[in-house]
PDB file of C-alpha atoms in Angstrom:
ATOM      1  CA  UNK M   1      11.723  20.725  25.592  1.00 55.00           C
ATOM      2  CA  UNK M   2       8.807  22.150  27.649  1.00 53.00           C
ATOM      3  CA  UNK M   3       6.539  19.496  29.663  1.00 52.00           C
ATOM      4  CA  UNK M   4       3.709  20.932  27.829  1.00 50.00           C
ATOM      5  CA  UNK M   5       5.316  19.750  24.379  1.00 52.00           C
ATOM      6  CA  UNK M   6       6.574  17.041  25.766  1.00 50.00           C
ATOM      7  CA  UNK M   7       2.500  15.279  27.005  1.00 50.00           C
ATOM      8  CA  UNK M   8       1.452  16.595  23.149  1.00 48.00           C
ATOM      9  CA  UNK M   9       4.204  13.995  22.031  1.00 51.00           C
ATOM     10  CA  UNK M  10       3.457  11.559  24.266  1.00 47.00           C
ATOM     11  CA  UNK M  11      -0.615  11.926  23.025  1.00 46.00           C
ATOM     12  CA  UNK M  12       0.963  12.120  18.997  1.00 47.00           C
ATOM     13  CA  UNK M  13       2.336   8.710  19.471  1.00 45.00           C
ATOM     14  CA  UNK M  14      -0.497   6.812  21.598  1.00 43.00           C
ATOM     15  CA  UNK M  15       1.373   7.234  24.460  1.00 33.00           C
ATOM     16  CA  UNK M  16       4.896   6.116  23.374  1.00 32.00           C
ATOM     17  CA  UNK M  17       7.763   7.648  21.341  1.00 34.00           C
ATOM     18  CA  UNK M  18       7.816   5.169  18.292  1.00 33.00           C
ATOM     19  CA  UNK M  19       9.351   5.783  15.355  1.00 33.00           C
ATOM     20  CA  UNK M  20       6.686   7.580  12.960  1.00 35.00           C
ATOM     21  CA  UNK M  21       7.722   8.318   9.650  1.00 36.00           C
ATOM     22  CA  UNK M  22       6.968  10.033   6.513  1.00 37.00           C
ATOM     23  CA  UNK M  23       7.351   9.069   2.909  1.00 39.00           C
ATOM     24  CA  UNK M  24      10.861   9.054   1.307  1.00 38.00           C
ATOM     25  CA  UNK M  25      10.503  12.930   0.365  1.00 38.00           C
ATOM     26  CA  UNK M  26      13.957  14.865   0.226  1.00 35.00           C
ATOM     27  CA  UNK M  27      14.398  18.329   0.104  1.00 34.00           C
ATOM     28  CA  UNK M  28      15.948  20.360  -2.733  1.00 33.00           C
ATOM     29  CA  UNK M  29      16.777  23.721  -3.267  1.00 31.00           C
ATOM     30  CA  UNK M  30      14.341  26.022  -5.460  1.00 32.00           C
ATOM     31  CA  UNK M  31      15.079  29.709  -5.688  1.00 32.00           C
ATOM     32  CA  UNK M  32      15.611  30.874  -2.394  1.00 30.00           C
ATOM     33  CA  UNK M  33      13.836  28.262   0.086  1.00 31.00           C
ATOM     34  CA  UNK M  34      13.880  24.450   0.167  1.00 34.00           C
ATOM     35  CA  UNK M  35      10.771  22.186  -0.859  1.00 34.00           C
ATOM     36  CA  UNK M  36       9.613  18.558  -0.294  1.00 38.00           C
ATOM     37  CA  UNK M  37       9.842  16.478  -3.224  1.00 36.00           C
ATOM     38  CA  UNK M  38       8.833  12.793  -3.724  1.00 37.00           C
ATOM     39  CA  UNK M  39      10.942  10.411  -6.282  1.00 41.00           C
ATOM     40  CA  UNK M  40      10.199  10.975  -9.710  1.00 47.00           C
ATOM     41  CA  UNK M  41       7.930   8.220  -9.683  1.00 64.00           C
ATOM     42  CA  UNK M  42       5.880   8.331  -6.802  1.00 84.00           C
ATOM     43  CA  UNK M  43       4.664   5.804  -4.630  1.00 92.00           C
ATOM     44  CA  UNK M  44       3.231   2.890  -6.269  1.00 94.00           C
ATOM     45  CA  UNK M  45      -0.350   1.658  -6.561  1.00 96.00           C
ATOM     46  CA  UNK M  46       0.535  -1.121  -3.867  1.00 96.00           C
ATOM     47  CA  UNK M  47       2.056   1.208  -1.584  1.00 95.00           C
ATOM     48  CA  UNK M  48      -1.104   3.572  -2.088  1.00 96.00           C
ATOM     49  CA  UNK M  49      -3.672   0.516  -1.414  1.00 97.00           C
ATOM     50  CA  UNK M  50      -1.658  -0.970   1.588  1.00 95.00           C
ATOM     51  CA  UNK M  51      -1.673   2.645   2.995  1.00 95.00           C
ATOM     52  CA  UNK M  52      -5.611   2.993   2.020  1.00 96.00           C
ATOM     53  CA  UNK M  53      -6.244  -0.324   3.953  1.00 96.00           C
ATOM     54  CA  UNK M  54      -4.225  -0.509   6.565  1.00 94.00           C
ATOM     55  CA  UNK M  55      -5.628   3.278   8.133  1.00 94.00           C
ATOM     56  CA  UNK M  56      -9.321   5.000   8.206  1.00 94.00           C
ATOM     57  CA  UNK M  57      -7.674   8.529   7.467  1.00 97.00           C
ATOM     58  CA  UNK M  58      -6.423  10.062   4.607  1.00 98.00           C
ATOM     59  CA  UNK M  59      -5.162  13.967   4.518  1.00 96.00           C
ATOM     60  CA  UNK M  60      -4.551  16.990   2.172  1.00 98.00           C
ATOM     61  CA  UNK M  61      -2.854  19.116   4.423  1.00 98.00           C
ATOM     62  CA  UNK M  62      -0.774  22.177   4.589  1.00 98.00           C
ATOM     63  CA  UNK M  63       2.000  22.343   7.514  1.00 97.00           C
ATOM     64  CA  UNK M  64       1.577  25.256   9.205  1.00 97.00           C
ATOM     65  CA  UNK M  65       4.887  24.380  12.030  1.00 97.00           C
ATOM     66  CA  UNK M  66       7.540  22.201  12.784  1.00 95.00           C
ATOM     67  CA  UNK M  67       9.362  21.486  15.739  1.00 96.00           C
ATOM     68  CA  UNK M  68      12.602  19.424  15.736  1.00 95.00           C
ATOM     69  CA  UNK M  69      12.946  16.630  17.798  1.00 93.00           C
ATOM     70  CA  UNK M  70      16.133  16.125  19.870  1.00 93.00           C
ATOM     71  CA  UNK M  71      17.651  13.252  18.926  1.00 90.00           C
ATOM     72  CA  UNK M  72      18.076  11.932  22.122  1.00 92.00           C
ATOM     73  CA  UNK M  73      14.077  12.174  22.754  1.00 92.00           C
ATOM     74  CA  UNK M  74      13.787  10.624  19.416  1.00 89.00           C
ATOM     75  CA  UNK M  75      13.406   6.715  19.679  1.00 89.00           C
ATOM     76  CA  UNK M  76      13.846   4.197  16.967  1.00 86.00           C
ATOM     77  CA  UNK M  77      14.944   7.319  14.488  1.00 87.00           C
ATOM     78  CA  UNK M  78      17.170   6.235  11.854  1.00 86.00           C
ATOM     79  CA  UNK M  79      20.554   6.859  10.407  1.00 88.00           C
ATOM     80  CA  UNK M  80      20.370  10.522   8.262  1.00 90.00           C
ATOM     81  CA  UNK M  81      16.919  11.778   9.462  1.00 90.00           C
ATOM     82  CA  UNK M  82      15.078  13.864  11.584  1.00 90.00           C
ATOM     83  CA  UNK M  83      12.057  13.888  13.311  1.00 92.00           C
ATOM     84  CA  UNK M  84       9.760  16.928  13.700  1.00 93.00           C
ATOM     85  CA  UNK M  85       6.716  17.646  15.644  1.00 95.00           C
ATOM     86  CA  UNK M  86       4.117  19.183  13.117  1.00 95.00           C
ATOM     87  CA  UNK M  87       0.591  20.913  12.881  1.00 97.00           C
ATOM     88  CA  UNK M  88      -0.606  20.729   9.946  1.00 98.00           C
ATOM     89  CA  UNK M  89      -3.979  22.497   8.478  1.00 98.00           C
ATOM     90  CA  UNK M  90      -6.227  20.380   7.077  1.00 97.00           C
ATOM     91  CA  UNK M  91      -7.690  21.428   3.882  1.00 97.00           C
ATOM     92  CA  UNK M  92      -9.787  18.513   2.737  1.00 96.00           C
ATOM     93  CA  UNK M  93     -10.758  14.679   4.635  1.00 96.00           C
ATOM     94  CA  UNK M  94     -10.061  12.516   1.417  1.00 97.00           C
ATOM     95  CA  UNK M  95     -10.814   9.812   4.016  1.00 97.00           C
ATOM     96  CA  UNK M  96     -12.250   9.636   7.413  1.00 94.00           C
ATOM     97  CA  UNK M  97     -13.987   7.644  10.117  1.00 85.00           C
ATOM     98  CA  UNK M  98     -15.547  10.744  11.304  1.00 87.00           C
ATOM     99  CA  UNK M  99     -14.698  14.605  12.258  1.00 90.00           C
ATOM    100  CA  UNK M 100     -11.540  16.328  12.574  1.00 93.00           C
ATOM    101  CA  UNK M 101     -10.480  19.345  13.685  1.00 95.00           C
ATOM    102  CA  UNK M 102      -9.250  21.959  11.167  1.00 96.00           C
ATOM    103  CA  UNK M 103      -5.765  21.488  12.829  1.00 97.00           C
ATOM    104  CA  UNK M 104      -3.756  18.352  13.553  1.00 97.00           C
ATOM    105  CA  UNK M 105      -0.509  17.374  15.162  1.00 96.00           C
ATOM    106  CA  UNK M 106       1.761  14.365  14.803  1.00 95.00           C
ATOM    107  CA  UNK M 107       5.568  13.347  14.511  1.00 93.00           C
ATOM    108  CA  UNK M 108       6.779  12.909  11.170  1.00 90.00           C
ATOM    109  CA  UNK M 109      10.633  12.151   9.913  1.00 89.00           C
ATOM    110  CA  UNK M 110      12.583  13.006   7.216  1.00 89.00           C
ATOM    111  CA  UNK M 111      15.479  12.230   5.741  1.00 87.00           C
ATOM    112  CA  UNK M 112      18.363  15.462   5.446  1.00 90.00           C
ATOM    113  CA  UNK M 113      18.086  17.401   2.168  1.00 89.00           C
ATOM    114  CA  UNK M 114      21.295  16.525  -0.002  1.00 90.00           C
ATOM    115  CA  UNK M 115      23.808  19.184   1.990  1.00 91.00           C
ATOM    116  CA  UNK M 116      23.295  17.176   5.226  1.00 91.00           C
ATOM    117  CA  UNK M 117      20.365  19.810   6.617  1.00 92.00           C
ATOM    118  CA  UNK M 118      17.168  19.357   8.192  1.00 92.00           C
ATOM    119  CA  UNK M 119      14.542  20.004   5.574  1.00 90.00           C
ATOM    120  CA  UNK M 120      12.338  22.819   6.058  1.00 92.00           C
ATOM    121  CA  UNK M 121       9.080  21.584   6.223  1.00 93.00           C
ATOM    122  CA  UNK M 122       6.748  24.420   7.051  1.00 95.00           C
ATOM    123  CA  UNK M 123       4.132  25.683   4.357  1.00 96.00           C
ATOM    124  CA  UNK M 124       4.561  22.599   2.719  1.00 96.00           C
ATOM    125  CA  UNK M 125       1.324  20.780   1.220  1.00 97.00           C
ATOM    126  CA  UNK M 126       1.458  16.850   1.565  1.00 96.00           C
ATOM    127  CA  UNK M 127      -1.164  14.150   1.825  1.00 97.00           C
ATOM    128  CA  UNK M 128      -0.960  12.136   5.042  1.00 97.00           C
ATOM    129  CA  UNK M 129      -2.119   8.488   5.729  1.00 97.00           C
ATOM    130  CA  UNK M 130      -3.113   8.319   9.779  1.00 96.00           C
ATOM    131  CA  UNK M 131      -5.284   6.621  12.237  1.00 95.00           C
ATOM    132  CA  UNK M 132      -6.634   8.640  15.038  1.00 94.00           C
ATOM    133  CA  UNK M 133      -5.216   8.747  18.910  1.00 93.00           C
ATOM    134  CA  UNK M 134      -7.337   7.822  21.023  1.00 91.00           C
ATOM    135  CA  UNK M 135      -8.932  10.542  23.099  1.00 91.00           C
ATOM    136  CA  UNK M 136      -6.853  12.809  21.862  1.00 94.00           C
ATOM    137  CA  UNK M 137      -9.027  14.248  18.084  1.00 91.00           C
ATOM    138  CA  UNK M 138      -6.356  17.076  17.321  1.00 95.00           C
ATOM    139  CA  UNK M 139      -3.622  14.318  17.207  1.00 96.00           C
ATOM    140  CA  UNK M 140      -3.406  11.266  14.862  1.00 95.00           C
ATOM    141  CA  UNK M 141      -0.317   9.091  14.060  1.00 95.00           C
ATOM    142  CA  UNK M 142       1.060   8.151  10.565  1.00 95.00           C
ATOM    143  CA  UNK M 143       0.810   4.633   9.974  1.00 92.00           C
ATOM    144  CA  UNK M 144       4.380   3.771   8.494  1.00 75.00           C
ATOM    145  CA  UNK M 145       7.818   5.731   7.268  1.00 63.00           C
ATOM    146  CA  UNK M 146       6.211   6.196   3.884  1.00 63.00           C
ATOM    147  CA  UNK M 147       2.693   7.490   4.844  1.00 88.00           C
ATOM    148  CA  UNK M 148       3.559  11.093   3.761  1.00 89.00           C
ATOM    149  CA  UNK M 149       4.003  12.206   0.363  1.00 91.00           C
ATOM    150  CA  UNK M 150       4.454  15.818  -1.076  1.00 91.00           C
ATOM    151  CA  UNK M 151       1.046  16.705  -2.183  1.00 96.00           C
ATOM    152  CA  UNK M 152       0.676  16.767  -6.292  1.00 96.00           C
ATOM    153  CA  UNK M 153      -2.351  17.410  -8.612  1.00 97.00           C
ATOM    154  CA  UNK M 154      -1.645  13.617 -10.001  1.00 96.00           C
ATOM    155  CA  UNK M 155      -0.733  11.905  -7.131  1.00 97.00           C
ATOM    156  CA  UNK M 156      -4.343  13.195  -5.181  1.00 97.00           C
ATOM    157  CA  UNK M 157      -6.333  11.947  -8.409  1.00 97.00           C
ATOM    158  CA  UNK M 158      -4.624   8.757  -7.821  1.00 97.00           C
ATOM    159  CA  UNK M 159      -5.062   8.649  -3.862  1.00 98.00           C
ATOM    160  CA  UNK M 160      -8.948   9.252  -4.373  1.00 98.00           C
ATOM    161  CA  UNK M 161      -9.134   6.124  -7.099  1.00 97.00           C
ATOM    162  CA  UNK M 162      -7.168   4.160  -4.454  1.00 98.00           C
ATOM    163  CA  UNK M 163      -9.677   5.244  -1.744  1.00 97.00           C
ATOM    164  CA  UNK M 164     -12.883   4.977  -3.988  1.00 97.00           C
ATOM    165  CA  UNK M 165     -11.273   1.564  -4.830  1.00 96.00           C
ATOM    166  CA  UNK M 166     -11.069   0.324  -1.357  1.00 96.00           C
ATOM    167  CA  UNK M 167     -14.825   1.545   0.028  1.00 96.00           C
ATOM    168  CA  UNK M 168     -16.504   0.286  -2.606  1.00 96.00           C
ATOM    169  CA  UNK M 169     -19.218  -2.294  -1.859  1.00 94.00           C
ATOM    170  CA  UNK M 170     -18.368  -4.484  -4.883  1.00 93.00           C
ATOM    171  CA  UNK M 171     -14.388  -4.230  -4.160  1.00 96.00           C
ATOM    172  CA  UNK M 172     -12.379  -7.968  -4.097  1.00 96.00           C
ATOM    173  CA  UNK M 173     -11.988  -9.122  -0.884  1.00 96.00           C
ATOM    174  CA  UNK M 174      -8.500  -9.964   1.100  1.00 97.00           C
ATOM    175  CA  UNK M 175      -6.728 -13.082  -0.481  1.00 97.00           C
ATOM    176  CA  UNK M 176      -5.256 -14.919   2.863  1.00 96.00           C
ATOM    177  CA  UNK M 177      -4.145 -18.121   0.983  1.00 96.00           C
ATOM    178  CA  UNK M 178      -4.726 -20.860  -1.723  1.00 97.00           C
ATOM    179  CA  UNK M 179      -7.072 -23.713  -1.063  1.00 97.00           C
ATOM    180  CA  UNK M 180      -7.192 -26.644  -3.955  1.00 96.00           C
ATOM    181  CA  UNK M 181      -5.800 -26.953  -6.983  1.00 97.00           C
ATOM    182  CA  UNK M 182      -6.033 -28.955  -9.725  1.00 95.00           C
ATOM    183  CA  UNK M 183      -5.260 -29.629 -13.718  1.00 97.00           C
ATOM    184  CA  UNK M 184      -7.553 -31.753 -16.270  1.00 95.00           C
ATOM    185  CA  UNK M 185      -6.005 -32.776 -18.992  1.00 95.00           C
ATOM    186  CA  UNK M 186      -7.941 -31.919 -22.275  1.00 92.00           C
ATOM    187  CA  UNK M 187      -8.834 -34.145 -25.476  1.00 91.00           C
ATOM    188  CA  UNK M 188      -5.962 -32.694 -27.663  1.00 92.00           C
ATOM    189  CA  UNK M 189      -1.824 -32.816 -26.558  1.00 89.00           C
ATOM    190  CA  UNK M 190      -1.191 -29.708 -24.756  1.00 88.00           C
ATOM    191  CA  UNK M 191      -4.650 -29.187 -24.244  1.00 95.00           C
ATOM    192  CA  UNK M 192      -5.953 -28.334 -20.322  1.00 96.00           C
ATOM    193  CA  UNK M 193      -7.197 -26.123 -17.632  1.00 96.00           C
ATOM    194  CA  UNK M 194      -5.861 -25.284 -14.038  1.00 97.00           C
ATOM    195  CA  UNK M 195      -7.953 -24.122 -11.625  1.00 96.00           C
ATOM    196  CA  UNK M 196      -7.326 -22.802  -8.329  1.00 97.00           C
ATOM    197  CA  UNK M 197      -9.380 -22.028  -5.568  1.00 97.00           C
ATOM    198  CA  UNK M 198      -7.871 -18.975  -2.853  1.00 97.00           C
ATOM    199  CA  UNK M 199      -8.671 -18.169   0.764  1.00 97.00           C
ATOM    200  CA  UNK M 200     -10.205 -14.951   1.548  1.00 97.00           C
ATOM    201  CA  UNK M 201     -10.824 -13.002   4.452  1.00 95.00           C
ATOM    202  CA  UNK M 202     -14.875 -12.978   4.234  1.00 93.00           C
ATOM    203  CA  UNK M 203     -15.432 -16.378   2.879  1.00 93.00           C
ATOM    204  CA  UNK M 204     -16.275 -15.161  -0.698  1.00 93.00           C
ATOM    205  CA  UNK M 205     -15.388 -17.738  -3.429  1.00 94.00           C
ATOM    206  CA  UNK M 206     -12.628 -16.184  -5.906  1.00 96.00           C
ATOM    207  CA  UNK M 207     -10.602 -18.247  -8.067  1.00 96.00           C
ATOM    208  CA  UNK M 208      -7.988 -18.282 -10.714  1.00 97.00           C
ATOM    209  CA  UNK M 209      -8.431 -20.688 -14.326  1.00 97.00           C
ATOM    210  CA  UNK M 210      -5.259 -20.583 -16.798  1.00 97.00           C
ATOM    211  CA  UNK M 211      -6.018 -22.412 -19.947  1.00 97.00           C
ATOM    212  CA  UNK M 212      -4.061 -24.537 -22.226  1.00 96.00           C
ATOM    213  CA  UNK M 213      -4.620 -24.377 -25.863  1.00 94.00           C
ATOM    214  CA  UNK M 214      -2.485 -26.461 -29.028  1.00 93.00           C
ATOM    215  CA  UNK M 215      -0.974 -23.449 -30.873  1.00 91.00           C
ATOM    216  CA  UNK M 216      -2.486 -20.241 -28.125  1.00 93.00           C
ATOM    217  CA  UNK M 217      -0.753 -18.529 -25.825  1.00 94.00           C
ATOM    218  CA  UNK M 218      -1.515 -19.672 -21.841  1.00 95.00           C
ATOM    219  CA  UNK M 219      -4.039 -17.475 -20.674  1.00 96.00           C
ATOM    220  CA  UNK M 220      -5.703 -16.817 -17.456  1.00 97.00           C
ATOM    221  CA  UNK M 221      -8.346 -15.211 -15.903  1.00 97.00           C
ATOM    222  CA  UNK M 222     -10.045 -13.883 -12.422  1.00 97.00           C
ATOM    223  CA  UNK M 223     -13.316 -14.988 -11.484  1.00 95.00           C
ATOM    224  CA  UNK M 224     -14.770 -13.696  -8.295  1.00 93.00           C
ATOM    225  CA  UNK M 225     -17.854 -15.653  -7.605  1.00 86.00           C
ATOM    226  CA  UNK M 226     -19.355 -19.104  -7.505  1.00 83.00           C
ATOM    227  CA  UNK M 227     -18.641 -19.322 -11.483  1.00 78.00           C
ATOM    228  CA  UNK M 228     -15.630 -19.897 -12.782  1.00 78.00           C
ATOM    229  CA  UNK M 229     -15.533 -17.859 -15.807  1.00 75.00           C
ATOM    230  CA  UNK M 230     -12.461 -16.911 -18.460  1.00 80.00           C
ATOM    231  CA  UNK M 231     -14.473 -14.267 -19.824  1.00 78.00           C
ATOM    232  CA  UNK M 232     -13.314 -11.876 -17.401  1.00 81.00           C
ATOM    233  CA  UNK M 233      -9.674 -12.465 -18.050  1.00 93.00           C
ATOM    234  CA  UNK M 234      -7.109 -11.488 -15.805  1.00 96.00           C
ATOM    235  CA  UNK M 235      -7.024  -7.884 -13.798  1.00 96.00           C
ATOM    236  CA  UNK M 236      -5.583  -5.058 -15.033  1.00 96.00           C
ATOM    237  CA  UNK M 237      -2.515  -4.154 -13.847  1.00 96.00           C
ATOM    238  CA  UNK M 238      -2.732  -0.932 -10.856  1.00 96.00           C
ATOM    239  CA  UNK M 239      -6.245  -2.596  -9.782  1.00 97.00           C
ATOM    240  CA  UNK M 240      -7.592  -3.630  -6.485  1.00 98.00           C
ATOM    241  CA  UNK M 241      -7.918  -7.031  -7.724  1.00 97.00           C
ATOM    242  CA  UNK M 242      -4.402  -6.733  -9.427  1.00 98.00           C
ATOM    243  CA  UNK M 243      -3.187  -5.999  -6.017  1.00 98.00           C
ATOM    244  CA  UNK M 244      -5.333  -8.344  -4.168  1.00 98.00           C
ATOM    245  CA  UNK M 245      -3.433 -11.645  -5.885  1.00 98.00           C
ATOM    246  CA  UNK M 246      -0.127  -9.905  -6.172  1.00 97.00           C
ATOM    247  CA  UNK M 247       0.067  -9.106  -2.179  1.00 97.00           C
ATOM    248  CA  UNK M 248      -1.880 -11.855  -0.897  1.00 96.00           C
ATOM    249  CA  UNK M 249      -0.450 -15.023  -3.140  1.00 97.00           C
ATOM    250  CA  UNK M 250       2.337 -16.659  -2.139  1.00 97.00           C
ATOM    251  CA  UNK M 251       5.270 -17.098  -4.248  1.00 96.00           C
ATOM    252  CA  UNK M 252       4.336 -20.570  -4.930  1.00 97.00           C
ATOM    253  CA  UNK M 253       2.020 -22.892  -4.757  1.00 97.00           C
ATOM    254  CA  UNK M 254       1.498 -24.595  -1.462  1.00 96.00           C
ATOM    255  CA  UNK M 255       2.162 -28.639  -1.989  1.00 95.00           C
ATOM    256  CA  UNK M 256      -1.183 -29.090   0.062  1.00 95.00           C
ATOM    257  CA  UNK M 257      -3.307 -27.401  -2.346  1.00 96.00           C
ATOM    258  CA  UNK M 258      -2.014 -30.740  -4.645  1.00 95.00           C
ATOM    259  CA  UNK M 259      -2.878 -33.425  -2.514  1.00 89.00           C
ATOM    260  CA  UNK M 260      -5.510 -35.026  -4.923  1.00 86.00           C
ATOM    261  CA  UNK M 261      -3.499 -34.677  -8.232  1.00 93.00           C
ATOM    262  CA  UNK M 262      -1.252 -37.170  -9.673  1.00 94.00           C
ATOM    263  CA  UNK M 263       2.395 -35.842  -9.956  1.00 95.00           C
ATOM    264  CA  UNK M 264       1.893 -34.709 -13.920  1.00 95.00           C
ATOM    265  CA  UNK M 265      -0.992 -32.829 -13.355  1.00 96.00           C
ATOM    266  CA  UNK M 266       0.611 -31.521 -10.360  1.00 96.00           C
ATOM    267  CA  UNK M 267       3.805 -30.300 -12.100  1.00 96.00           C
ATOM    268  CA  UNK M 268       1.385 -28.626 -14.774  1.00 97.00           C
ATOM    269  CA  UNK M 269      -0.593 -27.029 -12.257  1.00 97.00           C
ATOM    270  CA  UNK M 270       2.866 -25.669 -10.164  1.00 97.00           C
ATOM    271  CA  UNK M 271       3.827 -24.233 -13.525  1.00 97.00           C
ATOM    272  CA  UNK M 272       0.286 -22.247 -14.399  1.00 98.00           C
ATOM    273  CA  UNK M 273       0.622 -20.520 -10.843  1.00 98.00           C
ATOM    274  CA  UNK M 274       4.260 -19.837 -11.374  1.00 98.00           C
ATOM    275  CA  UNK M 275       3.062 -18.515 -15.211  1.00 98.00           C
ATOM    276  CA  UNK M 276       0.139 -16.131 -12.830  1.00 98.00           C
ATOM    277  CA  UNK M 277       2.711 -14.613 -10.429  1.00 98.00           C
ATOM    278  CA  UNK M 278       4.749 -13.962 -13.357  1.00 97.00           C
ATOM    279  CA  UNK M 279       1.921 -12.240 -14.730  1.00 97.00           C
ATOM    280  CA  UNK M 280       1.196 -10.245 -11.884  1.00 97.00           C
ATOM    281  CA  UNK M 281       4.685  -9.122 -10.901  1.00 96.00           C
ATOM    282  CA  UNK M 282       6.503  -8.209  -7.687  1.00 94.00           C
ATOM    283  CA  UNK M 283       4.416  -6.549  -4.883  1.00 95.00           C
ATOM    284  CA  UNK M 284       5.721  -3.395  -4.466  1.00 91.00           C
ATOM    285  CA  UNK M 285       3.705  -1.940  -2.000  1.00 89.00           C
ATOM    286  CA  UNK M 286       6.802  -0.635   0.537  1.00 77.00           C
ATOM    287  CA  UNK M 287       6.957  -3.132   3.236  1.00 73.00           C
ATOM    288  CA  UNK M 288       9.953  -5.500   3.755  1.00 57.00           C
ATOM    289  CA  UNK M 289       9.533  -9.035   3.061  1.00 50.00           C
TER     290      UNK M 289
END
């Protein structure tokens, strides 16, 4: 490898030779020349939203080369990939913290296409989640193994709701924890409401209210604001505010959140949050837990 490509590494990676991954994408064979292609699924709305959040760029791109990394000059790579050195031309800024140049660069790996080869990348259109290098504009850096995904007309409609989503003035902050919680019995056996008051990064009041009715199913519902409201019911499923309670709540609740209960109100209230994360399902935004 020449010095010259070697410094443009160096600058791709913020100075160090991390591993920097792409999505899961595997290559298959299609008439006469191999082509990326995600799992028949696609990544999930989790995986999109963590992705949206955790970076300030957001590509449709076309790779115009790709260079092969040695192995040896390939740190952290793992078992049954390869790592390439790509430019890519960028043919729309679905997000951005500010300008870009028509052309990027950054390291990128892949797994081997099904016969054990290196996939060929080049010409292939794929949006990219990045941040920028510092002082170095034509380069930015892919923020985890899954932040590249073959480019589809379905999966870029639901990138841009995921982005839109995440800018939006109105959208529900960062749950960081639960604060109290408590359950008052109603007039009638069976009867009751749980509420529970969560942590969020700005300080904004959002809380969760499952009701208890004779001969009704348990029901709950969101409320973000100073009212606690069941009118608004619970989030839909593949929302911001879905995934804001299924990635930010713990799995259960914390025992200090019940300090002021009496153990059966406690035990009622332990079972409403269980009956919520039920609700909301697994998070299944890509990272390891």
């Amino acid at each position: 490898m020449t010095g010259r490509m070697k410094r443009i590494l160096l600058a791709a990676t913020g100075m160090t030779l991390l591993s920097i991954s792409c999505s899961p994408v595997v290559a298959r064979q299609n008439g006469t020349r191999d082509v990326i292609a995600t799992e028949s699924s696609g990544p999930s709305y989790a995986q999109l939203a963590t992705l949206a959040l955790d970076g300030n760029i957001v590509l449709d791109a076309t790779i115009r080369s790709a260079t092969r990394i040695p192995p040896a000059e390939a740190a952290g790579l793992a078992p049954g990939h390869v790592r390439f050195y790509v430019t890519a031309d960028v043919g729309a800024l679905i997000r951005a913290s500010g300008p870009l140049p028509a052309r990027v660069g950054y390291l990128v790996d892949v797994p081997f296409d099904p016969r054990g080869r290196a996939p060929n990348l080049k010409r292939q259109r794929v949006i990219a989640f990045a941040r920028a290098v510092a002082g170095r504009p034509d380069q930015v850096q892919l923020l985890t193994p899954d932040a590249q995904f073959s480019w589809t007309p379905t999966l870029d409609q639901r990138v841009r709701a995921v982005v839109r989503d995440v800018l939006a003035p109105d959208a529900p902050p960062a749950v960081t924890g639960v604060g109290n919680a408590f359950h008052v019995p109603g007039t009638l056996p069976g009867e009751g409401e749980t509420q529970i008051f969560l942590k969020t990064e700005d300080g904004n009041p959002v809380s969760l209210l499952i009701l208890r009715r004779p001969g009704e199913e348990k029901r709950w519902a969101l409320s973000l604001g100073d009212i606690i409201d069941e009118a608004g019911g619970a989030p839909q499923r593949d929302t911001l505010a879905w995934y804001r309670l299924t990635c930010g709540l713990p799995e259960t609740l914390p025992e200090a959140s019940l300090q002021s209960q009496d153990d059966d109100n406690a035990t009622i209230a332990r079972e409403d949050y269980a009956f919520v994360r039920q609700q909301l399902g697994r998070c299944d935004d890509g990272r390891r837990r």
